[in-house]
Amino acid sequence: MKKKLVSILLAVATVAGTCGAPAMAVFAEEGTETVAETEAVEDAEEENADDADAEDADAEDADEEDDDEDDVSDEYTTASEELYNSELGEFYSLYSDAKEETNVSKRYAMMALAEGKLMESAVMLPTKTSGGDYRLSRMAPHTTDYSLWGTDEYRIHQALIATDFIKAEDIAALREKWAELKGTGTYEAEAKKYLEEKGYTLKDEYNYRYTADPATWDILASSRATESRPLVNTFDGLMEYDSEGVQQPALAESYEVSEDGLTYTFHLRQGLEWVDSQGRKVADLTADDFVTGMQHMMDAQGGLEYLIEGVIKNASQYISGEVTDFAEVGVKAVDDYTVEYTLEEPCTYFNTMLSYSIFAPMSRAFYESEGGKFGAEYDSSASDYLYGKGPDSIAYCGPYVVTNATEKNTIVFKANESYWNKDNINIKTMNWLYDDASDVTKWYNDAKSGTVDWIALSPSTTVTAKNDDLFDTYAYVSDTDASSFMNFYNLNREAYANVNDNTTGASTKSEEEQARTAAAMKNVHFRRALSFGLDRASYNAQVNGEELKTNSLRNCYVPGNFVSLEEDTTVSINGTDTTFPAGTYFGAIEQAQIDADGVAIKVWDPDGNDGAGSSDGFDGWYNVDNAVAELDTAIEELSADGITIDEENPIYIDMPYASSLEAYSNQANAYKQSIETSLGGKVIVNLVDCVTSDGWYYAGYYTDYGYEANYDVYDVSGWSPDFGDPSTYLDTFLPDYAGYMAKCIGIY
């Protein structure tokens, strides 16, 4: 199963304005992507993140998932179950109860308590979100689609882009204007007026730097940000968030919901068309194309199908094979212009899911002409299966068609002349320019010359911008977003070199050292020692700079202000009924559980965000005294198993990194210095050089299963949300191969 995991590199390159992505992060402000080498390598998710954000695990045929769960050994599955139950059992128990709760506020509160247990388990350490760094940009803030979840944030068609960098004072003024006008539908026009009055010239072309090519062009068979970011611009969904965060009609012009909340009926615009990459009509777009898209998404099982399991009627049964007739699944075309979704039970966040690619339409006729089949006959490895192999093998119904795609070079998007809303898009051409991120000055020089339209400044390019007299006038601090990046701890390591190339990322540990580390990583106090021992601010400074080192720090998985209670709510915390008033944020409830358990983690600052409260912008984990105390407890417990840990007998942990990426190489060294200093030399960090970003990604980001994870600690991946409910994060840590991020801790 693959998903919108966000890679750190993607996250950096992305947050300008988030799928998974796996990757990738969510657009913070400029509506860009997540793959930079100077911020958070993004999806962010994105999954993200970042989210945050990346190719398929199979380099040769990433658009198909050859590895099936049935191929995993029973022994490995049993070991995963035992570890999950011992390390995440409390989380799962509370979370399962929360998922059964029908009252929305109580459900949120119970999920917050469950996340508290997830943080206490220390199977991963939250590190940062996307954004919070210095930027130079030609893109006006908040002129791309605005949403904390889904993939609408990657849509660029409404962006306002100037021919020159926009001054920081004008960025600030536009942000204030957006906050004032949000929800009125007038911000874009007012922003355009403001920029023109200030003497800026707007252009209809967007130049963007990307660091990883799409591994497939089939948006419905992908779960990573590397595909989501470009491909979301090739289709429209039923609804779309605008730049003010308001969901607007897109391919659907209206909809209604039944009184029982189980049936959503969407009425499509008439005259919609599918075209090929040359803009030639290939078919009319009808309601059946949404049925086709949903069935193909479930057949392909690219990693996102779990999102509609238990939501759309009989989706789970079709995916598992219990139901083979797709007509029994709760999506059908009532007529050519009416599509109907039937749910298993009322779902308060169903509409927020529509902004994600799982609801994309697909031309049945075009898909079949490219060798596509459905159900038991679906086989993406068949010799005549061509769909999604390149930009010429997909059909388009969105604002752009891809007219050129040269691997590791250029992707060119041109306006779709048959697009239903073609007269109202601001950007007519998008040029994506490849950068392998090995030269930290290239992005800066390209942004300065106008070859690309924005840059996230690294510590080194910040100095250059100051020397070039650009910084004081144009540099601003980017917004953060909902993507969350983590350092993952491998609880059950089996790989000691990259699975795609055993000459890359090879560990130098002896078998005895491997066994000692394996035992230590299964001890919660040892993992907490690692988490408390990392100076995350100094670690983050290597990418975002000393001045902004705390801006993007995140202290939990679900952002603390992601949701709040709609009414006064009482929940039981360790057997004591506790009432939280309406308006209480998720993070405050999570903190209450952690405090009740006496674990020294601070995930919520009630005074943050100008008194509104926040889970970001401070380091609630780093504490050397706590790190030493946890390590002492771990040493005592492990000694019972005959394991001695001291300066002469340290635990060695492998951490992959890419020496070709200067900022992230510096970050890896900061990690090593912080951990070894905090823990008094009783833990030694082996920095394993994977050299390139690809090698770094294949150590964990591109893997499909936990047994392929080649690390003890890994800092590439993140997650960005798919819809507006905390479960979009917490579901990723479900057991039995259902939780996408479980593989990152070495299980399932």
XYZ file of C-alpha atoms in Angstrom, residues 16-562:
547
model
C 5.180 28.109 -1.245
C 1.709 28.480 -0.985
C -0.035 18.697 1.744
C -0.538 13.084 -0.609
C 0.380 11.791 0.291
C 2.800 13.411 -0.378
C 3.629 10.409 0.832
C 5.071 12.257 0.511
C 4.611 15.813 0.306
C 3.764 18.838 2.189
C 0.867 21.133 1.771
C 1.223 24.433 -0.020
C 1.880 27.047 2.489
C 1.457 30.134 0.608
C 2.848 30.366 -2.838
C 1.064 27.279 -3.923
C 4.196 25.542 -4.934
C 5.555 22.140 -4.070
C 7.663 20.135 -1.686
C 11.024 19.126 -2.911
C 13.557 21.657 -2.070
C 16.930 21.125 -0.703
C 16.710 24.122 1.469
C 13.791 23.635 3.625
C 12.053 20.474 4.340
C 12.476 18.106 1.561
C 9.010 17.385 1.000
C 4.296 15.542 0.649
C 3.398 16.956 3.231
C 2.886 15.602 2.293
C 2.533 15.532 2.606
C 2.799 13.343 3.275
C 2.231 15.053 3.277
C 4.325 16.205 5.300
C 4.482 16.976 3.908
C 4.633 17.110 3.673
C 5.075 16.116 2.514
C 6.489 14.816 -0.934
C 8.708 11.454 -4.519
C 8.430 8.505 -6.649
C 7.016 5.025 -6.425
C 8.967 2.434 -4.556
C 9.471 0.425 -7.697
C 11.740 2.442 -9.937
C 11.051 0.363 -13.009
C 7.287 0.162 -12.792
C 6.164 2.444 -10.041
C 2.627 2.644 -11.285
C 1.853 -0.918 -10.292
C 1.965 -2.572 -6.922
C 3.502 -5.951 -7.456
C 4.099 -6.537 -3.795
C 0.910 -7.844 -2.289
C 0.332 -8.312 1.389
C -0.064 -12.019 0.717
C 3.631 -12.108 -0.247
C 4.683 -11.095 3.264
C 5.653 -14.014 5.481
C 3.370 -15.064 8.304
C 6.366 -14.872 10.623
C 6.948 -11.228 9.752
C 3.272 -10.381 10.163
C 3.181 -12.086 13.556
C 6.270 -10.192 14.691
C 4.677 -6.952 13.513
C 1.486 -7.712 15.421
C 3.374 -8.447 18.620
C 5.408 -5.250 18.383
C 2.371 -3.180 17.501
C 0.416 -4.494 20.465
C 3.273 -3.955 22.901
C 4.294 -0.492 21.705
C 1.078 0.987 20.292
C -1.603 -1.035 22.054
C -2.756 1.830 24.286
C -2.986 4.169 21.314
C -4.981 1.653 19.309
C -7.410 0.913 22.131
C -8.269 4.574 22.664
C -8.347 5.310 18.959
C -10.665 2.404 18.195
C -13.112 3.710 20.795
C -12.864 7.189 19.297
C -13.663 5.885 15.816
C -16.883 4.370 17.151
C -18.049 7.644 18.720
C -20.779 9.437 16.745
C -20.758 12.774 18.575
C -18.273 14.901 16.623
C -16.824 16.835 19.556
C -16.441 13.769 21.750
C -14.866 11.947 18.827
C -12.296 14.735 18.435
C -11.544 14.702 22.155
C -11.105 10.934 22.271
C -8.824 11.066 19.248
C -6.729 13.706 20.994
C -6.314 11.380 23.976
C -5.257 8.604 21.601
C -2.662 10.833 19.984
C -1.295 11.574 23.436
C -0.590 7.854 23.789
C 1.002 7.840 20.334
C 3.387 10.603 21.395
C 4.226 8.792 24.640
C 5.086 5.617 22.716
C 7.965 7.510 21.058
C 7.860 5.372 17.938
C 8.596 8.613 16.127
C 9.576 12.163 16.992
C 7.649 15.052 15.402
C 10.161 17.519 14.012
C 8.684 20.196 11.809
C 6.090 21.335 9.350
C 6.621 22.915 5.949
C 7.289 26.617 5.693
C 8.495 29.011 8.322
C 11.553 29.860 6.247
C 12.707 32.893 4.292
C 11.382 33.199 0.749
C 11.857 35.349 -2.307
C 8.871 35.061 -4.614
C 7.114 36.507 -7.626
C 3.862 34.806 -6.609
C 1.306 36.791 -4.645
C 0.304 35.099 -1.373
C -2.982 33.198 -1.204
C -3.708 33.288 -4.919
C -3.631 29.515 -5.380
C -6.313 27.199 -4.005
C -6.259 27.284 -0.213
C -6.934 24.190 1.870
C -5.164 22.351 4.673
C -6.084 18.971 3.180
C -6.416 17.210 -0.144
C -4.629 18.180 -3.346
C -6.418 21.381 -4.356
C -3.522 23.254 -2.793
C -1.377 22.154 -5.736
C -3.619 23.865 -8.296
C -1.890 26.895 -9.815
C -4.347 28.209 -12.426
C -5.518 31.239 -10.396
C -2.065 32.359 -9.226
C -1.009 35.975 -9.613
C 2.639 36.057 -10.625
C 4.715 39.178 -11.177
C 7.688 39.561 -13.473
C 9.811 40.694 -10.515
C 10.121 39.611 -6.902
C 7.311 41.018 -4.758
C 8.549 43.197 -1.920
C 8.208 41.868 1.608
C 6.102 44.867 2.620
C 3.677 44.084 -0.204
C 3.551 40.411 0.786
C 2.578 41.566 4.284
C -0.061 43.954 2.950
C -1.590 41.241 0.774
C -1.688 38.818 3.691
C -3.605 41.387 5.715
C -5.964 41.944 2.801
C -6.558 38.193 2.482
C -7.371 37.881 6.186
C -9.809 40.772 5.850
C -11.514 39.560 2.668
C -11.411 35.792 3.206
C -14.805 34.316 2.384
C -16.053 37.288 0.366
C -14.888 36.057 -3.032
C -13.148 39.354 -3.746
C -9.534 38.786 -2.681
C -8.123 37.775 -6.069
C -9.465 40.889 -7.772
C -8.295 43.121 -4.934
C -4.856 41.503 -4.914
C -4.514 42.050 -8.648
C -5.574 45.669 -8.283
C -3.115 46.206 -5.435
C -0.184 44.752 -7.357
C -0.908 46.774 -10.470
C -1.248 49.978 -8.449
C 2.139 49.221 -6.894
C 3.684 49.028 -10.346
C 4.043 45.269 -10.722
C 3.569 43.651 -14.109
C 1.695 40.347 -13.970
C 2.478 37.468 -16.303
C 0.575 34.380 -17.429
C 3.483 31.953 -17.060
C 4.689 30.106 -13.974
C 8.200 28.672 -13.737
C 8.684 26.048 -11.082
C 11.622 24.002 -9.810
C 10.991 20.298 -9.242
C 13.307 17.562 -7.976
C 11.594 14.257 -8.823
C 9.763 13.089 -11.937
C 6.338 11.458 -11.769
C 6.732 7.697 -11.623
C 3.283 7.288 -13.154
C 0.891 9.622 -14.957
C -2.128 7.792 -13.577
C -3.388 10.028 -10.756
C -5.747 7.304 -9.520
C -2.958 4.744 -9.097
C -0.628 6.967 -7.115
C -0.235 7.963 -3.506
C 2.847 10.145 -3.589
C 3.248 13.877 -3.875
C 5.527 13.527 -6.873
C 2.488 12.559 -8.897
C -0.179 14.554 -7.053
C 1.513 17.910 -7.535
C 1.721 17.912 -11.308
C -1.273 15.732 -12.163
C -3.841 17.634 -10.122
C -3.488 20.357 -12.743
C -4.695 17.991 -15.476
C -8.188 17.286 -14.151
C -10.981 18.920 -12.184
C -13.000 17.323 -9.431
C -16.615 17.794 -8.476
C -15.786 20.638 -6.100
C -12.693 22.781 -5.550
C -11.447 25.041 -2.781
C -10.789 28.572 -3.983
C -7.973 30.848 -2.844
C -10.052 31.963 0.141
C -10.606 28.420 1.396
C -14.236 28.220 0.265
C -15.361 25.083 -1.559
C -16.795 26.011 -4.956
C -18.535 24.047 -7.726
C -16.119 22.679 -10.333
C -17.280 19.888 -12.665
C -20.428 19.700 -10.552
C -22.577 22.819 -10.614
C -24.726 21.794 -7.638
C -25.378 18.983 -5.181
C -27.729 17.903 -2.415
C -27.526 15.606 0.592
C -30.341 13.316 1.699
C -31.975 13.940 5.072
C -30.372 10.833 6.555
C -26.922 12.006 5.429
C -26.273 8.822 3.473
C -26.692 9.971 -0.128
C -24.786 12.764 -1.897
C -26.079 13.637 -5.358
C -23.993 15.822 -7.681
C -25.265 17.465 -10.859
C -22.603 17.940 -13.531
C -22.170 20.807 -15.912
C -23.147 19.990 -19.461
C -20.751 20.261 -22.384
C -17.685 18.986 -20.507
C -15.043 17.283 -22.645
C -12.032 15.013 -22.410
C -9.030 15.842 -24.604
C -5.662 14.225 -25.276
C -2.252 15.828 -24.700
C -2.590 17.686 -28.003
C -5.926 19.163 -26.990
C -7.996 17.003 -29.337
C -11.387 15.870 -28.061
C -11.522 12.177 -27.200
C -14.885 11.935 -25.403
C -17.646 13.787 -23.587
C -17.327 13.828 -19.810
C -20.317 12.194 -18.129
C -21.332 10.931 -14.705
C -20.129 7.447 -15.640
C -16.561 8.784 -15.655
C -16.753 9.281 -11.891
C -17.882 5.672 -11.510
C -15.017 4.621 -13.772
C -12.480 6.632 -11.808
C -13.589 5.233 -8.470
C -13.505 1.630 -9.696
C -10.075 2.058 -11.254
C -8.740 3.632 -8.063
C -9.929 0.601 -6.085
C -8.583 -1.830 -8.689
C -5.165 -0.170 -8.858
C -4.788 -0.047 -5.062
C -2.145 2.621 -5.328
C -2.313 3.302 -1.617
C -5.250 5.673 -1.242
C -8.140 3.251 -1.450
C -8.235 2.994 2.329
C -9.585 6.552 2.439
C -13.024 5.448 1.263
C -13.105 2.111 3.088
C -15.973 2.233 5.559
C -17.115 5.515 4.021
C -18.609 4.614 0.629
C -21.029 1.707 0.716
C -19.367 -1.644 -0.036
C -16.017 -0.029 -0.869
C -14.249 -2.167 1.723
C -15.936 -5.294 0.422
C -14.955 -4.560 -3.183
C -11.343 -3.848 -2.257
C -11.098 -7.059 -0.228
C -12.716 -9.104 -3.002
C -15.800 -9.989 -0.991
C -17.885 -8.017 -3.509
C -16.900 -8.444 -7.169
C -19.743 -6.585 -8.885
C -18.900 -2.879 -8.780
C -22.582 -2.075 -9.255
C -22.968 -2.953 -5.560
C -20.555 -0.178 -4.558
C -22.113 3.108 -3.503
C -21.248 5.196 -6.551
C -23.428 5.260 -9.632
C -24.371 7.380 -12.604
C -28.078 8.143 -12.335
C -27.931 9.665 -15.820
C -25.267 11.368 -17.947
C -25.165 14.413 -15.684
C -25.942 13.011 -12.233
C -23.556 11.044 -10.038
C -24.646 9.639 -6.697
C -22.563 8.470 -3.726
C -24.115 6.279 -1.037
C -22.316 6.115 2.302
C -22.098 3.361 4.892
C -23.058 5.877 7.568
C -23.263 9.670 7.836
C -19.803 11.210 7.443
C -19.401 14.787 8.638
C -16.247 15.358 6.599
C -17.281 13.689 3.319
C -17.307 16.940 1.347
C -13.741 17.712 2.421
C -12.653 14.443 0.799
C -13.793 15.678 -2.609
C -10.678 17.820 -2.911
C -8.549 14.698 -3.093
C -7.567 12.775 -6.216
C -9.439 9.602 -5.231
C -12.586 11.319 -6.537
C -11.048 12.205 -9.911
C -13.025 11.199 -12.997
C -11.599 8.918 -15.687
C -12.718 8.586 -19.303
C -13.891 5.001 -19.624
C -13.496 5.015 -23.410
C -9.962 6.432 -23.330
C -8.862 4.128 -20.514
C -10.076 1.066 -22.388
C -8.400 2.295 -25.589
C -5.104 2.257 -23.646
C -5.562 -1.381 -22.636
C -7.297 -0.728 -19.329
C -9.597 -3.300 -17.755
C -11.605 -3.550 -14.547
C -12.097 -5.876 -11.613
C -10.409 -9.264 -11.797
C -9.198 -8.476 -15.326
C -7.219 -5.404 -14.234
C -3.516 -5.966 -14.898
C -1.224 -2.970 -15.194
C 1.676 -5.275 -16.095
C -0.043 -6.564 -19.238
C 1.877 -5.884 -22.447
C -1.020 -3.937 -23.943
C -1.642 -1.841 -20.825
C -0.455 1.672 -21.689
C -2.585 3.912 -19.504
C -0.552 6.329 -17.394
C 2.799 5.372 -18.923
C 3.314 8.941 -20.100
C 1.485 12.245 -20.627
C 0.208 11.036 -24.002
C -1.506 8.038 -22.414
C -3.967 9.914 -20.201
C -6.999 12.063 -20.984
C -7.412 15.601 -19.646
C -10.403 17.526 -18.310
C -8.588 20.143 -16.244
C -7.057 23.552 -16.904
C -3.876 22.158 -18.509
C -2.549 19.517 -20.845
C 1.054 18.321 -20.687
C 2.659 19.031 -24.056
C 6.196 17.970 -23.176
C 7.768 15.838 -20.471
C 11.465 15.045 -20.618
C 12.754 13.047 -17.668
C 14.986 15.018 -15.307
C 14.648 18.050 -17.542
C 11.317 19.728 -18.212
C 7.563 19.296 -17.895
C 5.488 21.823 -19.844
C 1.804 22.469 -19.117
C -0.267 24.457 -21.613
C -3.774 25.828 -21.114
C -6.501 23.393 -22.165
C -8.551 25.206 -24.795
C -11.508 22.898 -24.102
C -11.500 23.539 -20.353
C -14.915 24.601 -19.082
C -13.469 27.589 -17.186
C -10.655 28.513 -19.587
C -11.563 32.213 -19.673
C -11.011 32.618 -15.937
C -7.534 31.196 -15.412
C -4.566 33.491 -14.872
C -1.729 31.128 -15.753
C -1.619 29.915 -19.354
C 1.703 28.052 -19.218
C 3.585 26.218 -16.479
C 7.213 25.267 -16.984
C 8.566 22.730 -14.507
C 12.366 22.717 -14.548
C 14.309 19.826 -13.024
C 16.963 20.368 -10.362
C 18.704 17.456 -8.645
C 19.320 19.724 -5.617
C 23.028 18.912 -5.551
C 24.042 22.546 -6.111
C 22.579 24.786 -3.425
C 23.337 27.912 -5.454
C 21.480 26.822 -8.594
C 18.002 27.379 -7.195
C 19.018 30.807 -5.937
C 20.585 31.852 -9.233
C 17.599 30.542 -11.194
C 15.183 32.439 -8.963
C 17.239 35.620 -9.164
C 17.356 35.475 -12.972
C 13.664 34.636 -13.308
C 14.246 31.109 -14.587
C 12.069 29.976 -11.665
C 9.639 32.153 -9.745
C 10.495 31.606 -6.089
C 13.028 30.165 -3.692
C 13.106 28.984 -0.096
C 16.372 30.383 1.215
C 18.864 28.120 2.934
C 21.350 29.499 5.451
C 23.958 29.835 2.697
C 21.664 31.448 0.122
C 20.336 33.793 2.806
C 23.864 35.174 3.065
C 24.045 35.467 -0.721
C 20.708 37.297 -0.854
C 21.966 39.750 1.741
C 25.152 40.337 -0.229
C 23.065 40.906 -3.362
C 20.903 43.481 -1.534
C 17.793 41.380 -2.126
C 17.140 40.132 1.380
C 16.084 43.312 3.181
C 13.651 44.322 0.451
C 12.160 41.030 -0.675
C 12.679 38.294 1.918
C 9.654 37.285 3.981
C 8.842 34.375 6.264
C 6.595 31.807 4.608
C 3.466 30.451 6.233
C 3.546 27.011 7.802
C 0.928 24.393 6.970
C -0.687 21.133 8.053
C 2.058 18.771 6.915
C 3.947 17.027 9.706
C 7.466 15.593 9.426
C 8.935 13.064 11.808
C 12.072 11.192 12.760
C 11.042 7.538 12.658
C 12.520 4.818 14.851
C 12.825 1.350 13.330
C 11.507 -1.115 15.897
C 12.111 -4.243 13.827
C 14.966 -3.651 11.423
C 15.704 -6.366 8.867
C 17.448 -4.444 6.044
C 21.030 -3.244 6.400
C 21.409 -1.899 2.850
C 18.987 -0.349 0.379
C 16.616 -2.922 -1.094
C 17.012 -1.610 -4.644
C 20.833 -1.519 -4.484
C 22.724 -3.271 -1.713
C 25.819 -1.183 -2.401
C 23.993 1.934 -1.225
C 23.284 2.717 2.404
C 25.186 -0.326 3.651
C 25.518 -0.487 7.424
C 28.938 -1.096 8.958
C 27.543 -2.555 12.187
C 28.549 -6.027 13.278
C 25.874 -8.649 13.935
C 26.353 -8.154 17.659
C 25.908 -4.397 17.315
C 22.804 -4.954 15.192
C 21.290 -7.191 17.876
C 22.049 -4.709 20.667
C 20.486 -1.859 18.707
C 17.432 -3.965 17.883
C 16.835 -4.647 21.570
C 17.314 -0.999 22.496
C 14.928 0.283 19.822
C 12.167 -1.912 21.232
C 12.490 -0.156 24.595
C 10.218 2.877 24.945
C 12.563 4.592 27.394
C 15.466 4.295 24.967
C 13.359 5.836 22.214
C 12.261 8.629 24.533
C 15.917 9.245 25.380
C 16.604 9.784 21.676
C 13.598 12.101 21.380
C 14.428 14.178 24.453
C 18.103 14.250 23.503
C 17.722 15.987 20.148
C 18.105 19.761 20.087
C 15.501 20.158 17.375
C 16.018 23.903 17.044
C 19.717 23.518 16.218
C 18.852 20.571 13.978
C 16.262 22.655 12.113
C 18.602 25.646 11.877
C 20.761 23.737 9.400
C 17.942 24.001 6.868
C 15.940 27.073 7.888
C 18.713 29.169 9.403
C 19.513 30.277 12.933
C 17.036 33.167 12.948
C 14.078 30.964 12.028
C 15.095 27.722 13.696
C 11.955 27.426 15.839
C 9.379 28.808 13.385
C 8.477 25.495 11.789
C 9.010 23.209 14.785
C 6.006 20.959 15.384
C 5.493 18.998 18.586
C 2.777 16.528 17.610
C 1.398 14.665 14.608
C -2.077 16.162 14.192
C -1.536 19.943 14.297
C -2.833 21.135 17.647
C -5.283 23.597 16.117
C -6.471 21.303 13.305
